Coordinates of C-alpha atoms in Angstrom, one line a residue:
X12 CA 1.9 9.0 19.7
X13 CA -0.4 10.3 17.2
X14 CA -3.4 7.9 16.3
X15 CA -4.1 9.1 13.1
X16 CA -2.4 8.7 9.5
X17 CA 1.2 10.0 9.2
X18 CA 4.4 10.0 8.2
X19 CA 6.9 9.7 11.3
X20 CA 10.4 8.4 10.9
X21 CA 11.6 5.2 13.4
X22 CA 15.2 6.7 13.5
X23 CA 14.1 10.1 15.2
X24 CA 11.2 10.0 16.1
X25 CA 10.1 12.9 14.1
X26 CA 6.2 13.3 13.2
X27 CA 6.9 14.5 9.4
X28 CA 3.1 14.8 8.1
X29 CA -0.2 13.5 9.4
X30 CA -3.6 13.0 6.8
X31 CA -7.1 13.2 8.3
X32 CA -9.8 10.1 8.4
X33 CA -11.9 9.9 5.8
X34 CA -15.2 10.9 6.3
X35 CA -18.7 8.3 6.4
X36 CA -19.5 10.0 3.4
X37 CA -16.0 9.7 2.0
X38 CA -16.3 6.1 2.6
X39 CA -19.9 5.6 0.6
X40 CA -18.1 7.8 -2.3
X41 CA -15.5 5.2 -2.2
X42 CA -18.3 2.0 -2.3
X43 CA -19.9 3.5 -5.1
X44 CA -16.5 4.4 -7.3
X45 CA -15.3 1.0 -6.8
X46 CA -18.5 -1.2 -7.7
X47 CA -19.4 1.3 -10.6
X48 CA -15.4 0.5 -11.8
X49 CA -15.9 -3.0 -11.5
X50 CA -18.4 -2.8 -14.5
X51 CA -16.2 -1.4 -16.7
X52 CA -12.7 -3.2 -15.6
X53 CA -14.2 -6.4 -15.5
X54 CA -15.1 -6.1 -18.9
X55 CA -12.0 -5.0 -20.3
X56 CA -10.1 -7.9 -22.3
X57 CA -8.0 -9.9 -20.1
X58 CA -5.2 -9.0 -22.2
X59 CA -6.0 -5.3 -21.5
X60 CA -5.5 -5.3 -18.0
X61 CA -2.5 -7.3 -18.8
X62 CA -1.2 -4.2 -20.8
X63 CA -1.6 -1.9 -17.4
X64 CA -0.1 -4.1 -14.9
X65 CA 3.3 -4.9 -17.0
X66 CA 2.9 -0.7 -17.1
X67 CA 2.6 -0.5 -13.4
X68 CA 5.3 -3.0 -13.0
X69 CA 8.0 -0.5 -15.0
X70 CA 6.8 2.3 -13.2
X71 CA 7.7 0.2 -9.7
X72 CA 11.3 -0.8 -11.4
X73 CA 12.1 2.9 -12.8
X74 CA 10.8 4.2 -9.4
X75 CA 12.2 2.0 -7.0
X76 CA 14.8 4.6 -5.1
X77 CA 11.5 7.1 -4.8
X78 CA 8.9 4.1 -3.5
X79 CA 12.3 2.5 -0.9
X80 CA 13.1 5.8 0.4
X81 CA 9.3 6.3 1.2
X82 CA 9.3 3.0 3.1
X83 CA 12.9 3.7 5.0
X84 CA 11.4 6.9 6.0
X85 CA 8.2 6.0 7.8
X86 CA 8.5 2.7 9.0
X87 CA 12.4 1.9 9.3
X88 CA 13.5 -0.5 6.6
X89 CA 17.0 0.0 5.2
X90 CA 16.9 1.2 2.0
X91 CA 19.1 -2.1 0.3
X92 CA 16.3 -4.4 1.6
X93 CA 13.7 -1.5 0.9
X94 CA 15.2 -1.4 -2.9
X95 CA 14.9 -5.3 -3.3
X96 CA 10.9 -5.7 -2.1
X97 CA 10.0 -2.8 -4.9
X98 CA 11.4 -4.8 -7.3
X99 CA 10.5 -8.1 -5.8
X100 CA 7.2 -6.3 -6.2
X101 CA 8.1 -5.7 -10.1
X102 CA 8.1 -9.5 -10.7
X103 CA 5.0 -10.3 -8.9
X104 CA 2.8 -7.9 -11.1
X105 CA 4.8 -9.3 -13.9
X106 CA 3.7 -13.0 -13.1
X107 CA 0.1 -12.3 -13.1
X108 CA 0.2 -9.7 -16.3
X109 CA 1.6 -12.7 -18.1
X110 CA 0.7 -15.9 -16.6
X111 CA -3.2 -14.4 -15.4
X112 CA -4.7 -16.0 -19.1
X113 CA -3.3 -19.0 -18.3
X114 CA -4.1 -19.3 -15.0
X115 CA -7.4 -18.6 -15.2
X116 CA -7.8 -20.5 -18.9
X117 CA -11.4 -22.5 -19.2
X118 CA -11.3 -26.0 -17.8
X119 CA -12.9 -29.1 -19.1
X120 CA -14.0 -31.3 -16.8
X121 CA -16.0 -33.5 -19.3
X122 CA -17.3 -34.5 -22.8
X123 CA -19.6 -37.4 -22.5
X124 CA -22.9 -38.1 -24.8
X125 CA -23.1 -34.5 -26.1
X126 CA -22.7 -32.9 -23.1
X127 CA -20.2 -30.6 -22.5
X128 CA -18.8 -29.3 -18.5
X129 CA -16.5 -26.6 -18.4
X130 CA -15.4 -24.6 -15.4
X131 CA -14.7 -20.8 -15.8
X132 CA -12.7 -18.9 -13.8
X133 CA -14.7 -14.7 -13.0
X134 CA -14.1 -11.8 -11.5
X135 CA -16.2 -11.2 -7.8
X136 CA -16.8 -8.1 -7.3
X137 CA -15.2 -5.4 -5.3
X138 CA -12.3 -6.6 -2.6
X139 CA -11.0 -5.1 0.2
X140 CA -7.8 -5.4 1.5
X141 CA -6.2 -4.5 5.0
X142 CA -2.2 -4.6 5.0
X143 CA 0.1 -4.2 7.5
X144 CA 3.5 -1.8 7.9
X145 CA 6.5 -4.3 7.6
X146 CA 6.6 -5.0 3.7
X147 CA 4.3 -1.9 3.2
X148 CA 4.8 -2.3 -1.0
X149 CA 5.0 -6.1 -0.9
X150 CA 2.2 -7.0 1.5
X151 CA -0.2 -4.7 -0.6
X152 CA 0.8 -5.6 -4.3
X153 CA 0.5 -9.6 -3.8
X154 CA -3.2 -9.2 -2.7
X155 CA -4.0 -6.6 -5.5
X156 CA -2.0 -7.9 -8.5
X157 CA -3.9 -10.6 -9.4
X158 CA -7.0 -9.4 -8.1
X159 CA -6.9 -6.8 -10.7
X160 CA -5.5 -9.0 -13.3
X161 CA -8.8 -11.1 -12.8
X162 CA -11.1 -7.9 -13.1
X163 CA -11.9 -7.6 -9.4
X164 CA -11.2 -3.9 -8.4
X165 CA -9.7 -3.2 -5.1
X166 CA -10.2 -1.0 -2.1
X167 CA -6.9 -0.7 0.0
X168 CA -6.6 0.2 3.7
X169 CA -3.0 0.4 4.5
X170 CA -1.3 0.8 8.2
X171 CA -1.7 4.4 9.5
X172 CA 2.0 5.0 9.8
X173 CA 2.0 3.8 5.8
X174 CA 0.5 6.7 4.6
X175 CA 3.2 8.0 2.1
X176 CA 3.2 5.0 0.9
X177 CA 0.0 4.2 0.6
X178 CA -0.8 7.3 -1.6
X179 CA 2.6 6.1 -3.7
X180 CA 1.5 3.2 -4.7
X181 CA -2.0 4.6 -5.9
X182 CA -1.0 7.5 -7.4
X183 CA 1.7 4.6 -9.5
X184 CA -1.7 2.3 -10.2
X185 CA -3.3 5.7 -11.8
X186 CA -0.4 6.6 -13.8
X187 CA -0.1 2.9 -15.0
X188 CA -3.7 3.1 -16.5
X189 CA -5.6 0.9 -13.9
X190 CA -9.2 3.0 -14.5
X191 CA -10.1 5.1 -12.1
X192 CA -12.5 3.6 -9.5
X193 CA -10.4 0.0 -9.7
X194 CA -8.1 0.6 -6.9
X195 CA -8.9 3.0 -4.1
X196 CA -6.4 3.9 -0.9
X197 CA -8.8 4.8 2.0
X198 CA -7.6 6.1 5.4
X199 CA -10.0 4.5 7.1
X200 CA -10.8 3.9 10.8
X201 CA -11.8 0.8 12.1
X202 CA -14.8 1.3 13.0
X203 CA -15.3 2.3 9.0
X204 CA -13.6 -0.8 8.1
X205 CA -16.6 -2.9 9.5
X206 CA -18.8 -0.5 7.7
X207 CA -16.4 -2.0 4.5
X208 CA -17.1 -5.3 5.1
X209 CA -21.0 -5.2 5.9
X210 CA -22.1 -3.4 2.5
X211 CA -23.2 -5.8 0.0
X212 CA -20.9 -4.3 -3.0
X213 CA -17.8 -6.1 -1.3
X214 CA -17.3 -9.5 -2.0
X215 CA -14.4 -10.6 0.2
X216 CA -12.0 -9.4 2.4
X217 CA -8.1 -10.0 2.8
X218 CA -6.3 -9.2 5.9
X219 CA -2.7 -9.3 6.8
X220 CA -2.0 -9.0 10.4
X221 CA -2.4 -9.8 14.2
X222 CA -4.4 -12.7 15.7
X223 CA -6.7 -10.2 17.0
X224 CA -7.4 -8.1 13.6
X225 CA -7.7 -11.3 12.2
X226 CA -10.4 -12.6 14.7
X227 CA -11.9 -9.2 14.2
X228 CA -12.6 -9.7 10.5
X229 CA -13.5 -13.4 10.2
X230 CA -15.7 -12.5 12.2
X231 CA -17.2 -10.0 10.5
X232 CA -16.6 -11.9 6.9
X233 CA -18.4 -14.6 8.9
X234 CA -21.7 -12.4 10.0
X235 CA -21.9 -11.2 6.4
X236 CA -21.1 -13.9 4.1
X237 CA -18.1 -12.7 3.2
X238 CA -15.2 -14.8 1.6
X239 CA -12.1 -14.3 3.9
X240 CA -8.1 -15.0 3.5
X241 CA -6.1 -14.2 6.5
X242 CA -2.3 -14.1 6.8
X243 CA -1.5 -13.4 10.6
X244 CA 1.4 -14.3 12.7
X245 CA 4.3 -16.4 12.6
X246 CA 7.1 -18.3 14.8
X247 CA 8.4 -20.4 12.9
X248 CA 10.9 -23.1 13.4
X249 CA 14.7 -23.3 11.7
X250 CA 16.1 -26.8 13.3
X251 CA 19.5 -27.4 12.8
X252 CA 20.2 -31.0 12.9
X253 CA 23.7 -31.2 12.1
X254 CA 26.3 -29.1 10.0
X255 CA 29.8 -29.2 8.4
X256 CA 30.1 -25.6 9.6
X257 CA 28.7 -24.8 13.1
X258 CA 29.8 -21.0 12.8
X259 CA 28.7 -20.3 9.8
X260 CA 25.1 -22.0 10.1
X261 CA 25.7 -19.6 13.2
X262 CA 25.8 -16.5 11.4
X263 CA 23.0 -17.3 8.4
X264 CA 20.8 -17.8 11.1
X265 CA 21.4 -14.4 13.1
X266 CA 21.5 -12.8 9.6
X267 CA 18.4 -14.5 8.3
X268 CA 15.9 -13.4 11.7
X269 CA 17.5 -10.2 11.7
X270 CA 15.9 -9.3 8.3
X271 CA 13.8 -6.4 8.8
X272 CA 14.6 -5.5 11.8
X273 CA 13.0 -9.0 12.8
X274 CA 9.8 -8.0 11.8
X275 CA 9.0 -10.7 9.4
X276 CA 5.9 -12.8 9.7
X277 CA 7.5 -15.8 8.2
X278 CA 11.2 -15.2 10.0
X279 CA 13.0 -17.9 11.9
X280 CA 11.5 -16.7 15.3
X281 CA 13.0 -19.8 17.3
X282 CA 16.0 -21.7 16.8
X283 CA 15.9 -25.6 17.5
X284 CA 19.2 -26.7 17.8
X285 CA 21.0 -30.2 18.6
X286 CA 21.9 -30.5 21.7
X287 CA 26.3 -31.7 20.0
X288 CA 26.6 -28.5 18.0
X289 CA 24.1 -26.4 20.4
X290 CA 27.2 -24.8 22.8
X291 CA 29.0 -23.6 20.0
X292 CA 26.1 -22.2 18.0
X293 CA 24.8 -20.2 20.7
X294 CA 28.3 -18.7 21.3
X295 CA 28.7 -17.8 17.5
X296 CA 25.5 -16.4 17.5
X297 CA 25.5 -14.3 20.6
X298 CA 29.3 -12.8 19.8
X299 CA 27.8 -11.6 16.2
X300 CA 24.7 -10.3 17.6
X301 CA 26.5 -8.1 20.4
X302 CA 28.8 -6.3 17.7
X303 CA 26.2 -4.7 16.1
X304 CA 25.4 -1.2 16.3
X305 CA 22.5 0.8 15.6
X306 CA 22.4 2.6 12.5
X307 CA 20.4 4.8 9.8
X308 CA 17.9 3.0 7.9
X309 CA 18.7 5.3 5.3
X310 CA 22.5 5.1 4.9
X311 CA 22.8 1.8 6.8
X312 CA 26.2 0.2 6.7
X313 CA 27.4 -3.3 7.2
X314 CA 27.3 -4.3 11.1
X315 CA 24.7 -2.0 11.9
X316 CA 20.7 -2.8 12.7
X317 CA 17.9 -0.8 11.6
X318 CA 14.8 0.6 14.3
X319 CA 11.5 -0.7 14.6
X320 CA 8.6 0.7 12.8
X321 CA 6.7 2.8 16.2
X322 CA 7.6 3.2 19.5
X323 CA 4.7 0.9 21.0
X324 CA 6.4 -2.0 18.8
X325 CA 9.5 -1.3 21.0
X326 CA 7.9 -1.0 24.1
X327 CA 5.8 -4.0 23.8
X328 CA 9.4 -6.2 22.6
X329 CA 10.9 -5.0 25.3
X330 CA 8.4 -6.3 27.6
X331 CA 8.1 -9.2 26.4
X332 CA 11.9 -9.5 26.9
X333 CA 11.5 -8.7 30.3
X334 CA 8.7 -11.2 30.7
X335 CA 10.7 -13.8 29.8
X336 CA 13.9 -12.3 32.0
X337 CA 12.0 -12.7 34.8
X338 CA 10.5 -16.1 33.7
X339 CA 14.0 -17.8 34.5
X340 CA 15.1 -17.1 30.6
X341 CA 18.5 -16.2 29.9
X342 CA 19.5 -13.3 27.9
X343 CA 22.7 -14.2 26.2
X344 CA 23.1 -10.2 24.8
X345 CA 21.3 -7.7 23.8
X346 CA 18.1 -7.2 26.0
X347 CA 18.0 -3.3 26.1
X348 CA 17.4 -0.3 24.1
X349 CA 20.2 2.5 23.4
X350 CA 20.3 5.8 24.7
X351 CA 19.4 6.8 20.8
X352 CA 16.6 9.0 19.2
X353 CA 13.9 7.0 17.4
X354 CA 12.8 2.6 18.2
X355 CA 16.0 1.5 18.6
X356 CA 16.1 -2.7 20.3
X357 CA 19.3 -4.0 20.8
X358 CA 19.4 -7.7 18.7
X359 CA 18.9 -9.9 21.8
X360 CA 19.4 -13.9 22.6
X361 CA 17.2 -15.1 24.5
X362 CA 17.9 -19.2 25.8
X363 CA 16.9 -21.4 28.6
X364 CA 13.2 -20.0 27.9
X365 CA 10.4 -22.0 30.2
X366 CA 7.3 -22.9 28.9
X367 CA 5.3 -20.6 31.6
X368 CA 6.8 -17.4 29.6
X369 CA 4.9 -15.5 26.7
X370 CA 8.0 -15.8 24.4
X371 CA 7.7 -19.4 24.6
X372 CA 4.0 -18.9 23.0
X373 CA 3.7 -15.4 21.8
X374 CA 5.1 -14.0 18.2
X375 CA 8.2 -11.9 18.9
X376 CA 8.0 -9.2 16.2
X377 CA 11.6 -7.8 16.2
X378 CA 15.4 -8.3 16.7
X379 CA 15.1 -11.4 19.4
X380 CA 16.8 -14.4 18.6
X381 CA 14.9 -17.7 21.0
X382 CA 17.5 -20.9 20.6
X383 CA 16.0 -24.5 22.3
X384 CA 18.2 -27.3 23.0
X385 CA 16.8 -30.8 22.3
X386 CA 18.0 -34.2 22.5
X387 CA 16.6 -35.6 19.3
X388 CA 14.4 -35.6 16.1
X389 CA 11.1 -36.3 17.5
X390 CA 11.6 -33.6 20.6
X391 CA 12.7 -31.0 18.2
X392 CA 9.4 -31.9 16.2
X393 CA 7.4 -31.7 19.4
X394 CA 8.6 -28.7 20.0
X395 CA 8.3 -27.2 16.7
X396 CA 4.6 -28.0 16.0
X397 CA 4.2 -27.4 19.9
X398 CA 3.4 -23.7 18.8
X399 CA -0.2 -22.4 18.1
X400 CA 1.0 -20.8 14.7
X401 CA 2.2 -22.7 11.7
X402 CA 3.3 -20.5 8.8
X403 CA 6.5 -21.3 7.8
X404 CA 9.5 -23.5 9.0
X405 CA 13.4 -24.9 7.9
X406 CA 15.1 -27.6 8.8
X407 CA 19.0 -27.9 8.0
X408 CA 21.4 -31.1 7.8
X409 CA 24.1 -32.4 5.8
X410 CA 21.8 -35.5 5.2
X411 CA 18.9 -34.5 2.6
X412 CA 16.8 -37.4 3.4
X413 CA 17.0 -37.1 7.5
X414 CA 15.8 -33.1 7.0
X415 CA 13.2 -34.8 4.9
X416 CA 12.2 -37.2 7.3
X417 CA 11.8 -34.3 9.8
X418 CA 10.2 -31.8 7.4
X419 CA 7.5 -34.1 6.6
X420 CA 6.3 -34.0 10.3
X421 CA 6.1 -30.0 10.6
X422 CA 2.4 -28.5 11.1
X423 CA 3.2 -25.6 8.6
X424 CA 2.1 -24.5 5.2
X425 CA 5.2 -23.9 4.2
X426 CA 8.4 -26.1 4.9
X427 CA 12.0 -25.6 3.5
X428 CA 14.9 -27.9 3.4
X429 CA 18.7 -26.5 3.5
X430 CA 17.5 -23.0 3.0
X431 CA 15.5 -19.9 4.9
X432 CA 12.2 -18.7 3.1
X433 CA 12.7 -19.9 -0.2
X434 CA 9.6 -18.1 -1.5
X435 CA 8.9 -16.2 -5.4
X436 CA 5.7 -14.4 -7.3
X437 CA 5.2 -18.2 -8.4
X438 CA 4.7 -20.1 -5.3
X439 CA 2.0 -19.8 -2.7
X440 CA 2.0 -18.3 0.7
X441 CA -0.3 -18.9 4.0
X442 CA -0.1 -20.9 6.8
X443 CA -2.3 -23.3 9.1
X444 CA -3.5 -23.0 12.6
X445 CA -3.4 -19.5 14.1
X446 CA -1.3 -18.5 11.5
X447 CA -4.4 -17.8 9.1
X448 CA -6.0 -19.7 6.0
X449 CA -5.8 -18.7 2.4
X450 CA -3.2 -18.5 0.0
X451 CA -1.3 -15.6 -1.9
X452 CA 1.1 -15.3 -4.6
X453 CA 1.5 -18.6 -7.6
X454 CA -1.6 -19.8 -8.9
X455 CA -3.3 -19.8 -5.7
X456 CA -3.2 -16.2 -5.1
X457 CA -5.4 -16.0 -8.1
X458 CA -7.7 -18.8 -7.2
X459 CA -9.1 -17.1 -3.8
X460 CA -11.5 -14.0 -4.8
X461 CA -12.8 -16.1 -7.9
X462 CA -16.1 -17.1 -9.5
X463 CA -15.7 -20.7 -10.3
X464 CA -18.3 -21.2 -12.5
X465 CA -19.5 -24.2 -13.9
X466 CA -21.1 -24.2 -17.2
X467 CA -22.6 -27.1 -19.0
X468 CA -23.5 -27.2 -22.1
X469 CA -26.1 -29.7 -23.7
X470 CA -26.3 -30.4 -27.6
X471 CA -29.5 -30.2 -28.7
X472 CA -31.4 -33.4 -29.8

């Protein structure tokens, strides 16, 4: 496969388009566009850049058919689910054009003996940020929405099989009025990315991704100084304690991790199920998973899953389902690719998985459904928090205060009770351990690249 930017479509495997690197110099042309834009868009009146983003926010609304189809066609995604993040996308720049004075109003912290202490909330500088493939419109326009409500401009290395998109969604920020300069697509390489992050115009650095690429940048951030929010991987735990409906809590739960094709940092990536109801949910489960057939991301009909985004994310699902095969896990259905054109993975149940396998500890990025058995409460909680990621979780009963009780004991940074990744423009994202630090979206989202700035203020004597 082709290292370089392009356009190739998961469904055929067809390389449609590829774009070059930039160049070193291309790179320094971008450093100096973005910190000489930051003087100007930092300056603009609050309100101002307000006025572009509710702009760019109609453009992603009227345009949302163009930007999904874009998304469908290089990296997979059904074009219903592809629809609803554009306009997902719609709301969040809509949140900060209208809430961003608000959230980022002057606070007094005292008024005692003619002395006044106020904190300020300032633009930083230049920002870059590194987003992944699987939400390629989503991913990018929570980190750069409120960074460019603040006044911080942005420089935007998207995933190299994003590239269509990537030029989309800059070519919509142009159109919307965000001045020229403020926020810049780069088709970078890595080794330019550390370039990025060394030269003293950039004041921060967001990355979505892998452990590794995360490693990779703190550490960098860390050499230079540089403010870091990370949002890396996820396998998060959906326990089912009890329920009125064993079938149907079945079927939300296939339905729900097969979002995406599965490749959703924050998906329910192991089931935890109660050992009374566990028979018959894994049954349920496993007979709905097997009738499923592949399909066209692009015309994609009910009963029918969508590829992966690249061949190597195949591959490498498929041996870690083999891994844990040969581990002693049990694979329910599923378990194999089709004789099909493109990155086709059969939705697959894995159960009975050991502890010595690397599905027990690694992230499964795709169609692969891991269901545990336990006994009680406190085993499914040890082995929910038993995980070295903690983004997300659920837990599910008929008795709101017993999925409280059990909530309250997950290692996540995000928890939901009765429901699946309840999440929305106005509340924060991020997770804890492996899975990162930092928040995005809410009011946090625009709390991270921020100078908080005290000033006090003495009346004279």
């Amino acid at each position: 496969m082709s290292a370089t930017y392009r356009i190739q479509n998961p469904a055929t495997g067809e390389l449609i388009e590829e774009f070059s690197f930039a160049t070193d110099d291309d790179i320094q042309q971008h450093l100096a566009n973005t910190a000489q834009a930051y003087t100007a868009w930092s300056a603009m009146a609050m309100s101002q850049r307000g006025k572009v983003l509710l702009k760019l926010a109609d453009l992603f609304e009227q345009n949302a058919e163009e930007l999904a189809a874009q998304a469908t066609l290089e990296m997979g995604k059904n074009t219903r689910e592809a629809i609803g993040e554009v306009k997902y996308c719609a709301r969040i720049i809509r949140y900060y054009a209208n809430e961003g004075e608000r959230l980022t109003a002057d606070q007094e912290l005292k008024n005692i003996d003619g002395q006044t202490a106020i904190l300020r909330r300032r633009p930083v500088g230049p920002v870059l940020g590194i987003m992944p493939w699987n939400f390629p419109y989503y991913q990018v326009i929570r980190f750069a929405a409120p960074n460019l409500m603040l006044g911080n401009t942005v420089l935007l290395k998207h995933a190299e099989i994003c590239a269509g998109t990537a030029l989309k969604i800059e070519s919509y920020m142009r159109e919307a009025g965000v001045l020229e300069g403020a926020y810049l697509n780069v088709f970078a390489t890595h080794e330019q990315i550390s370039t990025i992050i060394a030269d003293p115009r950039i004041q921060g650095v967001s990355l979505t991704g892998s452990e590794r690429a995360g490693s990779a940048v703190a550490e960098q951030a860390g050499r230079h100084l540089k403010k870091a929010v990370l949002e890396l991987g996820g396998s998060d735990p959906y326990i089912v304690l009890d329920s009125a409906d064993v079938p149907d809590s079945a079927r939300r739960a296939l339905f729900s991790r097969l979002s995406n094709a599965g490749q959703t940092c924050t998906s329910n990536k192991r089931l935890i199920i109660m050992d009374d109801i566990y028979d018959e949910f894994v049954a349920e489960l496993s007979n709905l998973a097997q009738e499923l057939t592949p399909g066209n991301p692009a015309d994609a009909n009910r009963g029918e899953y969508a590829p992966l985004s690249s061949e190597a994310a195949a591959v490498g699902l498929m041996d870690q389902i083999e891994e844990a095969r040969k581990a002693g896990a049990t694979v329910q259905v599923g378990g194999e690719r089709p004789d099909l054109p493109g990155y086709y993975v059969a939705p697959t149940v894995l159960t009975d998985i050991p502890e010595t396998s690397r599905a027990y500890s690694e992230e499964l990025f795709g169609p692969v459904v891991m269901i545990y058995r336990v006994q009680s409460e406190d085993e499914a909680i040890e082995l929910a928090n038993s995980s070295v990621y903690g983004l997300g979780g659920s837990v599910f009963s008929t008795d709101e205060q017993r999925a409280q009780a059990v909530a309250d004991r997950l290692e996540v940074g995000m928890v939901h009770i009765n429901a699946f990744n309840m999440g929305g423009e106005d509340l924060p994202f991020g997770g804890v351990k492996r899975s990162g630090f930092g928040r995005e979206l809410g009011p946090l989202g625009m709390d991270e690249f921020v100078n908080k700035q005290l000033v006090t203020v003495t009346s004279p004597r």
